[in-house]
Short mmCIF file of C-alpha atoms in Angstrom, two decimals:
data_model
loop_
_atom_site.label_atom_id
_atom_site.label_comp_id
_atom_site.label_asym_id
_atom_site.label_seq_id
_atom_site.Cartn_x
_atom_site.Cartn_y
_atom_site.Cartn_z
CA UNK A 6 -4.29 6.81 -9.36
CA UNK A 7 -4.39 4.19 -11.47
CA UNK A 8 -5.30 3.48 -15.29
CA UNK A 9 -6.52 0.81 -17.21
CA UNK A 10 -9.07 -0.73 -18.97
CA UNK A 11 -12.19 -2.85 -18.07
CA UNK A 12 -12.21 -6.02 -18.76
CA UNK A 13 -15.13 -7.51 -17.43
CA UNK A 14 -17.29 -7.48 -14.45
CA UNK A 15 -17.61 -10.09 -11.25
CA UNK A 16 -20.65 -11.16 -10.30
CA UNK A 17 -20.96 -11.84 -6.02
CA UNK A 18 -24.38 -13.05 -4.77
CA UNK A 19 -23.15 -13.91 -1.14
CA UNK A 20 -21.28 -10.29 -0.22
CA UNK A 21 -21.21 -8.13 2.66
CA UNK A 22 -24.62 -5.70 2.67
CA UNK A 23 -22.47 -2.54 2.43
CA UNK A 24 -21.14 -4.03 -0.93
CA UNK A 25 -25.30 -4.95 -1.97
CA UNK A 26 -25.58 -2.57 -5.46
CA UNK A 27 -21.71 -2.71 -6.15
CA UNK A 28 -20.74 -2.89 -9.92
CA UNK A 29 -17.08 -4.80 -9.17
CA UNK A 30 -15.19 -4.43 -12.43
CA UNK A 31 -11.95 -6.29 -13.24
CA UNK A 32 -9.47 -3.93 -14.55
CA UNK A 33 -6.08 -4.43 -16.55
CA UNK A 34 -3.91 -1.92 -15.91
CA UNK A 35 -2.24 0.36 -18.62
CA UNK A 36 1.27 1.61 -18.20
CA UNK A 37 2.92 4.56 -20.61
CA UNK A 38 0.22 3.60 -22.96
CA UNK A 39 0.79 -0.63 -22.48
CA UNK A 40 -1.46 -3.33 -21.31
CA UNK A 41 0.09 -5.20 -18.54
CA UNK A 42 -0.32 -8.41 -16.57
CA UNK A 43 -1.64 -6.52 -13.19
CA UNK A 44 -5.39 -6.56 -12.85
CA UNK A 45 -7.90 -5.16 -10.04
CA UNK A 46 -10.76 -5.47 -9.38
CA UNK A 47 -12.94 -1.66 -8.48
CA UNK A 48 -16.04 -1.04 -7.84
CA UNK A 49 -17.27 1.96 -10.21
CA UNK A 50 -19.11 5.17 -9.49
CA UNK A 51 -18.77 6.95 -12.84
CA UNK A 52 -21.05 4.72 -14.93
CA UNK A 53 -18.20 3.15 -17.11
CA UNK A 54 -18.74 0.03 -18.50
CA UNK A 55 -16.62 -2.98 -20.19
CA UNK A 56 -13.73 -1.55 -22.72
CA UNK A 57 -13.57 1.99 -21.60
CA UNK A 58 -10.31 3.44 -20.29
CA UNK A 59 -11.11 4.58 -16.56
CA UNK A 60 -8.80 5.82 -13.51
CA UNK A 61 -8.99 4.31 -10.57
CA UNK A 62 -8.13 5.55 -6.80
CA UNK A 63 -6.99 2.90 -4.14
CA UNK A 64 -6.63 2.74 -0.19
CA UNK A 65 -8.74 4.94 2.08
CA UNK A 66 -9.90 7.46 -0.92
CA UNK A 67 -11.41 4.98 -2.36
CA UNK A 68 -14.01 5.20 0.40
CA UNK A 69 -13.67 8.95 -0.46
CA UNK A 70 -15.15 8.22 -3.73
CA UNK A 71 -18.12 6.09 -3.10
CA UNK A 72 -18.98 9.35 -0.51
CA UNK A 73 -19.74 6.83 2.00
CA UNK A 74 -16.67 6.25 4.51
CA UNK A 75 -18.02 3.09 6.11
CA UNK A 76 -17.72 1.25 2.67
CA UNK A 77 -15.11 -1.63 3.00
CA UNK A 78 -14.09 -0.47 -0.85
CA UNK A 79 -10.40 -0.32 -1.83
CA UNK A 80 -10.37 1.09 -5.03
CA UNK A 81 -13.21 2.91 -7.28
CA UNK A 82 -13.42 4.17 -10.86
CA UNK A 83 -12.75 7.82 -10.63
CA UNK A 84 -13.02 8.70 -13.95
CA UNK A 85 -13.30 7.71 -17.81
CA UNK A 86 -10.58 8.84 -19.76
CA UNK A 87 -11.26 10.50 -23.20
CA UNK B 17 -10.05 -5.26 -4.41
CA UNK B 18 -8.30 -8.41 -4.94
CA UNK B 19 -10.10 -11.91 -6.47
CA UNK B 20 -8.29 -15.10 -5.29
CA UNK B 21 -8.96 -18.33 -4.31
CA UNK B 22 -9.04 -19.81 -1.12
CA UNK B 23 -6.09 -22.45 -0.55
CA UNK B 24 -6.24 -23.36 3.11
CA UNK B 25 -6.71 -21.96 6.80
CA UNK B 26 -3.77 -20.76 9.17
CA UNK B 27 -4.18 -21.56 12.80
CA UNK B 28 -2.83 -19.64 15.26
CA UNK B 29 -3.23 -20.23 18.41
CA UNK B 30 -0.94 -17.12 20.31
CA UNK B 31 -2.29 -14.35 18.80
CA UNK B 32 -3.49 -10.87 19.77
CA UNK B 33 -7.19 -10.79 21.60
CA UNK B 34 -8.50 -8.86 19.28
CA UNK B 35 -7.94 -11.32 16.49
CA UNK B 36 -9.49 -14.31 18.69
CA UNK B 37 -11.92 -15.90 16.91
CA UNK B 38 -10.96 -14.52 13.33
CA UNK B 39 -10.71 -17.37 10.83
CA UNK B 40 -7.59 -16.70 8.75
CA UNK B 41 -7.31 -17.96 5.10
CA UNK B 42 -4.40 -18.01 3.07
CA UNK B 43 -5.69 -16.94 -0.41
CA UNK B 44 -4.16 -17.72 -3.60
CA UNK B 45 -4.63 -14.41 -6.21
CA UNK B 46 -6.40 -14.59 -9.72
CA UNK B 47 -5.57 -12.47 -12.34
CA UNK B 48 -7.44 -12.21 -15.31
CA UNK B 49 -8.58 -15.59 -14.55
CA UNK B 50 -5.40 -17.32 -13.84
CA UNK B 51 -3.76 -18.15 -10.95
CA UNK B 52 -0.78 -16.17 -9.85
CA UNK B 53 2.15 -16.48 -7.28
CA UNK B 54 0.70 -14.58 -5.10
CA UNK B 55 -0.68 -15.39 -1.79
CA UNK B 56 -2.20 -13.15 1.06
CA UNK B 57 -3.59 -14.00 4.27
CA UNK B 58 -7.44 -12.86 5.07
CA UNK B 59 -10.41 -13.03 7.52
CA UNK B 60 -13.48 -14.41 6.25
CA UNK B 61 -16.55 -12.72 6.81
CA UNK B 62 -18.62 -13.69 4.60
CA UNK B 63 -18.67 -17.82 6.00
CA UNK B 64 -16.40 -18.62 2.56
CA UNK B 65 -14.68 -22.00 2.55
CA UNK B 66 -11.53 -23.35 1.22
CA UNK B 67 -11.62 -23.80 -3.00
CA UNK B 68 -14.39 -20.84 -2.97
CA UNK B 69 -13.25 -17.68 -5.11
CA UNK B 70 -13.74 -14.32 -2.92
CA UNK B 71 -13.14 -10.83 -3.07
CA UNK B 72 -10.59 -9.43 -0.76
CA UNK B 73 -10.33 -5.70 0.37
CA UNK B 74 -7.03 -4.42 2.01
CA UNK B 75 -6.01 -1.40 4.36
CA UNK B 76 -7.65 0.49 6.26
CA UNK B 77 -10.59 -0.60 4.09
CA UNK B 78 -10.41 -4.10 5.70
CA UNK B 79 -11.37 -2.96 9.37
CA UNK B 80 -14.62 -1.13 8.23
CA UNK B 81 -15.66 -4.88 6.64
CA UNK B 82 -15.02 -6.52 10.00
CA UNK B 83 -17.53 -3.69 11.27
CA UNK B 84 -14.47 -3.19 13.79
CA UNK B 85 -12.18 -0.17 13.45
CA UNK B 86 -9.83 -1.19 16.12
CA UNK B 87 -9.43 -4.28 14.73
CA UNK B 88 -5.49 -5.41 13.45
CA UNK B 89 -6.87 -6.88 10.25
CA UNK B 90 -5.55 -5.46 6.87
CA UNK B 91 -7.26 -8.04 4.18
CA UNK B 92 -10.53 -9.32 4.49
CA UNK B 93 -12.81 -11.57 2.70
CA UNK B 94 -16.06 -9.36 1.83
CA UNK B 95 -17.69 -11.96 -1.43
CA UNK B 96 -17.84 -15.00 -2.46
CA UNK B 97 -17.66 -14.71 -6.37
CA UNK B 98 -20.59 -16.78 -8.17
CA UNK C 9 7.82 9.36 -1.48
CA UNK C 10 8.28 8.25 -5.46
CA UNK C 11 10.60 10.55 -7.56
CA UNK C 12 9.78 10.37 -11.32
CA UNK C 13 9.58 12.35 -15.09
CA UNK C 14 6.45 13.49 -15.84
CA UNK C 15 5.74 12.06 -19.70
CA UNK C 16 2.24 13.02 -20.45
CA UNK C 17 -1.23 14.16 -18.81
CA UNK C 18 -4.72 12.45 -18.90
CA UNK C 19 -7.86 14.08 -20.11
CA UNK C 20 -11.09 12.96 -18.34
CA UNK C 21 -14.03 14.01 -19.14
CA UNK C 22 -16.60 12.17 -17.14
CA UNK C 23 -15.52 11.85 -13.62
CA UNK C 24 -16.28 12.66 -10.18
CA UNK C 25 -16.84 16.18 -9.47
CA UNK C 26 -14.24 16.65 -6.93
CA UNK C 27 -11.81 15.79 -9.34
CA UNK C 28 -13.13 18.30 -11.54
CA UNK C 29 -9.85 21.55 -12.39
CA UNK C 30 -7.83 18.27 -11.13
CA UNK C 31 -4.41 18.25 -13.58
CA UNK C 32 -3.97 14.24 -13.72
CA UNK C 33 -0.32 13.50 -14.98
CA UNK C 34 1.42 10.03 -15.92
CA UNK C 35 4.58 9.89 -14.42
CA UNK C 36 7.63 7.44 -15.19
CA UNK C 37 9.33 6.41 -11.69
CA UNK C 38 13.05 6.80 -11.31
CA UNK C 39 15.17 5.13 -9.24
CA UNK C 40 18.85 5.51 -8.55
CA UNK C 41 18.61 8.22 -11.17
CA UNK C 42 17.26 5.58 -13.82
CA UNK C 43 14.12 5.43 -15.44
CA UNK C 44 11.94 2.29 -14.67
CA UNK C 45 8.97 0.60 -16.15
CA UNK C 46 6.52 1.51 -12.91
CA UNK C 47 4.31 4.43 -13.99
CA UNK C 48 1.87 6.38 -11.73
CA UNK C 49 -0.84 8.52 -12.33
CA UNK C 50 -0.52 11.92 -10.15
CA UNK C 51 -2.64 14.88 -9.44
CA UNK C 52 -0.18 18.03 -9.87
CA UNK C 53 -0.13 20.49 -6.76
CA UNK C 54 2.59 22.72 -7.21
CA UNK C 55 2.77 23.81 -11.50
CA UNK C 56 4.70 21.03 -12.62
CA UNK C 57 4.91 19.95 -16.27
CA UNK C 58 5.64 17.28 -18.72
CA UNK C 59 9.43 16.59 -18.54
CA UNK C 60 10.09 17.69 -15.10
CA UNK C 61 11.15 15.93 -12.37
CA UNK C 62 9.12 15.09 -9.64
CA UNK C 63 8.33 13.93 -6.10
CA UNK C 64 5.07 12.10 -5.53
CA UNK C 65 3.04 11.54 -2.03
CA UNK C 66 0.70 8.42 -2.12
CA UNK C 67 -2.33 7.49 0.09
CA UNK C 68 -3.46 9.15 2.49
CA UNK C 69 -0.93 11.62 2.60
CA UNK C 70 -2.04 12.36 -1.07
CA UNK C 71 -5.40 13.97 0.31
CA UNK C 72 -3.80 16.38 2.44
CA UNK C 73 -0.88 17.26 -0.19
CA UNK C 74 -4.26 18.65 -1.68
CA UNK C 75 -5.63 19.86 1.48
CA UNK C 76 -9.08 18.69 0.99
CA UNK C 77 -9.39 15.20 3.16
CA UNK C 78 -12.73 14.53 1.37
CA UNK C 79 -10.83 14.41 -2.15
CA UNK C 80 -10.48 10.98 -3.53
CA UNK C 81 -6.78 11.92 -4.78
CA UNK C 82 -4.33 8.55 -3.75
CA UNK C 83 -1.21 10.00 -5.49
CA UNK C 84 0.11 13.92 -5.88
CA UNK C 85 2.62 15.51 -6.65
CA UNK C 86 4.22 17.70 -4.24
CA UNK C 87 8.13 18.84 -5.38
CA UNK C 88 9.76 19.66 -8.44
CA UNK C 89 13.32 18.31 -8.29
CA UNK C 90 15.91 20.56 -9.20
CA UNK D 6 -1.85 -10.28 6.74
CA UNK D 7 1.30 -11.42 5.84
CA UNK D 8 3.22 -14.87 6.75
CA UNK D 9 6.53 -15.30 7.51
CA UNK D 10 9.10 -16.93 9.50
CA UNK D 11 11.36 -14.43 11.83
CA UNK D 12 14.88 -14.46 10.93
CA UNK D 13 16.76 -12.18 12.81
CA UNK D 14 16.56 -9.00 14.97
CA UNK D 15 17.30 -5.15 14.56
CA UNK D 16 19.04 -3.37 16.58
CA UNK D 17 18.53 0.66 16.15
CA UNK D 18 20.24 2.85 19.27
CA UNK D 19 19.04 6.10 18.01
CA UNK D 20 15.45 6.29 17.15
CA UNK D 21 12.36 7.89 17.61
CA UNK D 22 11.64 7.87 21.14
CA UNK D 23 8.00 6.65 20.65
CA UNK D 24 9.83 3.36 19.08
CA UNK D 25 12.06 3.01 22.19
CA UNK D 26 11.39 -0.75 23.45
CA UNK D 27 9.85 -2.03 20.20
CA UNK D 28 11.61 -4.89 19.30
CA UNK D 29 11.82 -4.94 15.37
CA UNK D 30 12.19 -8.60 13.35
CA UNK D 31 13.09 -8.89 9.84
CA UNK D 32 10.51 -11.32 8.57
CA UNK D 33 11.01 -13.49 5.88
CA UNK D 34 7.87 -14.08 3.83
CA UNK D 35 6.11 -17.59 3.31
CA UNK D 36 3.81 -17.94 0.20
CA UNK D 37 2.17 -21.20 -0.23
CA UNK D 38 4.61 -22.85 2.01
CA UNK D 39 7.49 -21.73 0.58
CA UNK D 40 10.10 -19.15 1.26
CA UNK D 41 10.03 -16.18 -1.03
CA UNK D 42 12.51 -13.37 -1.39
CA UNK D 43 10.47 -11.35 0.21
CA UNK D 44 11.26 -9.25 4.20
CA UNK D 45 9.37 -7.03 5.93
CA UNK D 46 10.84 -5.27 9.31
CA UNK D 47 8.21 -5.68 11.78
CA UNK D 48 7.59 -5.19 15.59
CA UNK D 49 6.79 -7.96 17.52
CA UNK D 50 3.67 -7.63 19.84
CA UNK D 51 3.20 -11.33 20.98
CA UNK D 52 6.43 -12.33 22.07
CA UNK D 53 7.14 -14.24 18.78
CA UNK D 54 11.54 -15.41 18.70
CA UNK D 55 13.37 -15.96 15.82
CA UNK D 56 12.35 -19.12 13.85
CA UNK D 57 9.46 -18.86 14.61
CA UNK D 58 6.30 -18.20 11.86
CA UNK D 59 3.73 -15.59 12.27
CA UNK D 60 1.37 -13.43 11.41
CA UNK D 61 1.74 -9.77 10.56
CA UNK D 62 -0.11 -7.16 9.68
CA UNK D 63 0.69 -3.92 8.09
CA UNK D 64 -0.58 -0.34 7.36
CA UNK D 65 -2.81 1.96 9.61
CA UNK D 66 -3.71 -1.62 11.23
CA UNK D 67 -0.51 -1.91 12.57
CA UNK D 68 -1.00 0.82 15.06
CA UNK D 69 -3.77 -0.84 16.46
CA UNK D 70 -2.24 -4.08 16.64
CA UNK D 71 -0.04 -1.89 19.03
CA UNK D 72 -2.88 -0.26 20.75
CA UNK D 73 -1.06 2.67 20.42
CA UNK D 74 -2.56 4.82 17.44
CA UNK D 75 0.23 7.95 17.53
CA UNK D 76 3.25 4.89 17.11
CA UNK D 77 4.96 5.48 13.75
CA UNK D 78 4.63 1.14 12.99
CA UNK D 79 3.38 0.02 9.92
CA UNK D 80 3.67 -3.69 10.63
CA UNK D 81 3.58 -5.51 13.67
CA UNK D 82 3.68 -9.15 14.23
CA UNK D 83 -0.11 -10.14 15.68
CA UNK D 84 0.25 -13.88 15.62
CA UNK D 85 2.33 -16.97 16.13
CA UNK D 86 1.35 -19.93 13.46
CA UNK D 87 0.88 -23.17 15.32
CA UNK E 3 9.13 -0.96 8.03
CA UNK E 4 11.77 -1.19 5.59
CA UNK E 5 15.35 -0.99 6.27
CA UNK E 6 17.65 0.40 3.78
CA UNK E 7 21.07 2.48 3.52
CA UNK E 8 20.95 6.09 2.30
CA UNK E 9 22.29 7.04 -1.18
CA UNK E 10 21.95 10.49 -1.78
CA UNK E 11 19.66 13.76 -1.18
CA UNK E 12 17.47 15.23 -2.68
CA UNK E 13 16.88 19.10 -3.55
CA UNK E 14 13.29 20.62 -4.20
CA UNK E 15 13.00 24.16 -4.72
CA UNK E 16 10.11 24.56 -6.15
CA UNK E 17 7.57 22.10 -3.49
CA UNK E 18 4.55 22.39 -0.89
CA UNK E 19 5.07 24.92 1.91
CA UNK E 20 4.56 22.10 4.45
CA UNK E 21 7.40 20.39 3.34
CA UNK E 22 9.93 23.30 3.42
CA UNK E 23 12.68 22.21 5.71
CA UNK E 24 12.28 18.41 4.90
CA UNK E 25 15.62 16.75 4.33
CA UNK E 26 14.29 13.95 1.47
CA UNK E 27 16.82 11.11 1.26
CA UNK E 28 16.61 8.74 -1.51
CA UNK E 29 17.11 5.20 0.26
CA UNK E 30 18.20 1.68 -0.94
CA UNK E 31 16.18 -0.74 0.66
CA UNK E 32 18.27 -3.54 1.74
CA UNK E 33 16.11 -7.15 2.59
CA UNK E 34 18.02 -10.09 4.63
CA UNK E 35 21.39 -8.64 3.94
CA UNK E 36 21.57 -7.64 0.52
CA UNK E 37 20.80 -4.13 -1.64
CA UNK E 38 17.91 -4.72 -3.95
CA UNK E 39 17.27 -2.93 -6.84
CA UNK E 40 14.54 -0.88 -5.01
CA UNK E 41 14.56 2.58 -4.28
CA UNK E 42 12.12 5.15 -1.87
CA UNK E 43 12.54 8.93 -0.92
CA UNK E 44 11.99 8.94 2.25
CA UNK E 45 11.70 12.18 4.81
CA UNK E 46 14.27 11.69 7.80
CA UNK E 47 13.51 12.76 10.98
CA UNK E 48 16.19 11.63 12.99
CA UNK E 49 19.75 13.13 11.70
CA UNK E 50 20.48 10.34 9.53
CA UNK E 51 23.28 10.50 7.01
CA UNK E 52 24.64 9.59 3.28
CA UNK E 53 25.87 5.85 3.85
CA UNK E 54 23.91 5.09 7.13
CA UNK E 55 21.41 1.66 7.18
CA UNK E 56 18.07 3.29 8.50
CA UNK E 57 14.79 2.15 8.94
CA UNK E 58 11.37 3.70 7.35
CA UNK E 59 7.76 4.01 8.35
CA UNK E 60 5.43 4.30 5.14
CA UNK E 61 1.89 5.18 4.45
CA UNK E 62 -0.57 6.97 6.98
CA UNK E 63 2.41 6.20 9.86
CA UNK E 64 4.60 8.64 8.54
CA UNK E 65 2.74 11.21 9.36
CA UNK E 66 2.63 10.20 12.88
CA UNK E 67 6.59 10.05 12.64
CA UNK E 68 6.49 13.81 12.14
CA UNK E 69 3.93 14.47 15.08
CA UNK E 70 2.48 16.22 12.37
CA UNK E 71 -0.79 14.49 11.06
CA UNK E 72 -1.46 16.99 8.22
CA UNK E 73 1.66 16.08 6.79
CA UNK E 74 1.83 14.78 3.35
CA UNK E 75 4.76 12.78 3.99
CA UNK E 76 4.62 9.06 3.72
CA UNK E 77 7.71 7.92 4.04
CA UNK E 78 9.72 8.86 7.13
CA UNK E 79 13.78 7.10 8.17
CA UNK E 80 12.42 6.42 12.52
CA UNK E 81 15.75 4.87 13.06
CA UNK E 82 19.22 4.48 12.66
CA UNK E 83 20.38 0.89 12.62
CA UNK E 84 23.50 0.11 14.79
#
């Protein structure tokens, strides 16, 4: 997994229909307690919201995550860390 | 997923069948809202045109968008970011 | 597979429930025996802890280090190095 | 996908025998136009010679692009750019 | 795949049962010529040796270079470059 910490959220009118009701948050990553320069962008499924520290999984369990394994996700907010 | 914008289109004219008719895009990523070095190549599915900013998903992830799963494609263009 | 030092773990409250009893650790790569800047968060499989040395399955592979292909895991650990 | 231009071939007597006849081409990338520093080893499913530029395509996708979905590939060569 | 030359092995006592009997070889991966700086433990299934240039599957293919899918493996050496 990865952390970081939201940074904002990305607004897409014209999207697939699997991805209608998607919150896509754009995420800086933390390293050993840093900010860094990478960023992603996940879709979340724990609630989170801009500032919080979350964990993110990539790649096939991010389908996992969002229960639904037709979703064309590649990464989802797993988790809010304390 | 991965924001970037689009830079251009890649023709290809030998290709595999199962990629006939794919549009490809070369994508140029954003990060934090700047542009990086990075590029990746992506089908468009969502009818997005060159200078529009789009959401990209990768992997495995990527066929499930094209509504395909024995499709070749690992990044595809799923949003068009307002 | 990544080797690396385990340096800390990650407490998360709120977060899916099939993560729930999951032991997430932030792990320092190594390479060539030298500690780099990439870290990783892991989900521990096999009683590892902070300070050890470790060897880390990612994607898909990650799910069935866990044996549980529904579990949104993308990274575990799987070794202890001696 | 990735885009690169082929730069060479790999020759590998002993391998596994579901690779036997795969011809594998170390791929230099092409961001933007330009070369990076970047290779990939990839197999080459469309008759692509060095010099050339194409297309390639990585991952679980790369088994498809092989119509072959038990071949060990994770990145075969799917396109030649006009 | 990657290609790279083989530094070392690496011992794991303590690891999951389905890896017992894995040789794990930590590999430099070598791109158009030249070592890089980056490292991957990969699993080999093909007798390779300390000092040999190999190449490795990563990811979900790995598995498949085992012919054994509930692996957690995701790097695997598939050949032995002349």
């Amino acid at each position: 997994m990865l952390k970081g910490i939201i940074r904002g959220n990305i607004v897409s009118t014209r999207k697939q229909e699997s991805l209608v009701g998607s919150k896509f948050m754009e995420v800086q990553l933390i390293k050993n307690g840093e900010f860094t320069d990478e960023y992603i962008i996940a879709i979340d499924s724990v609630g989170a919201g801009i500032g919080e520290t979350v964990l993110i999984t990539t790649g096939s369990s991010a389908r996992l995550a969002l229960h639904n394994t037709s979703s064309p996700a590649d990464a989802v907010i797993v988790g809010i860390v304390d």
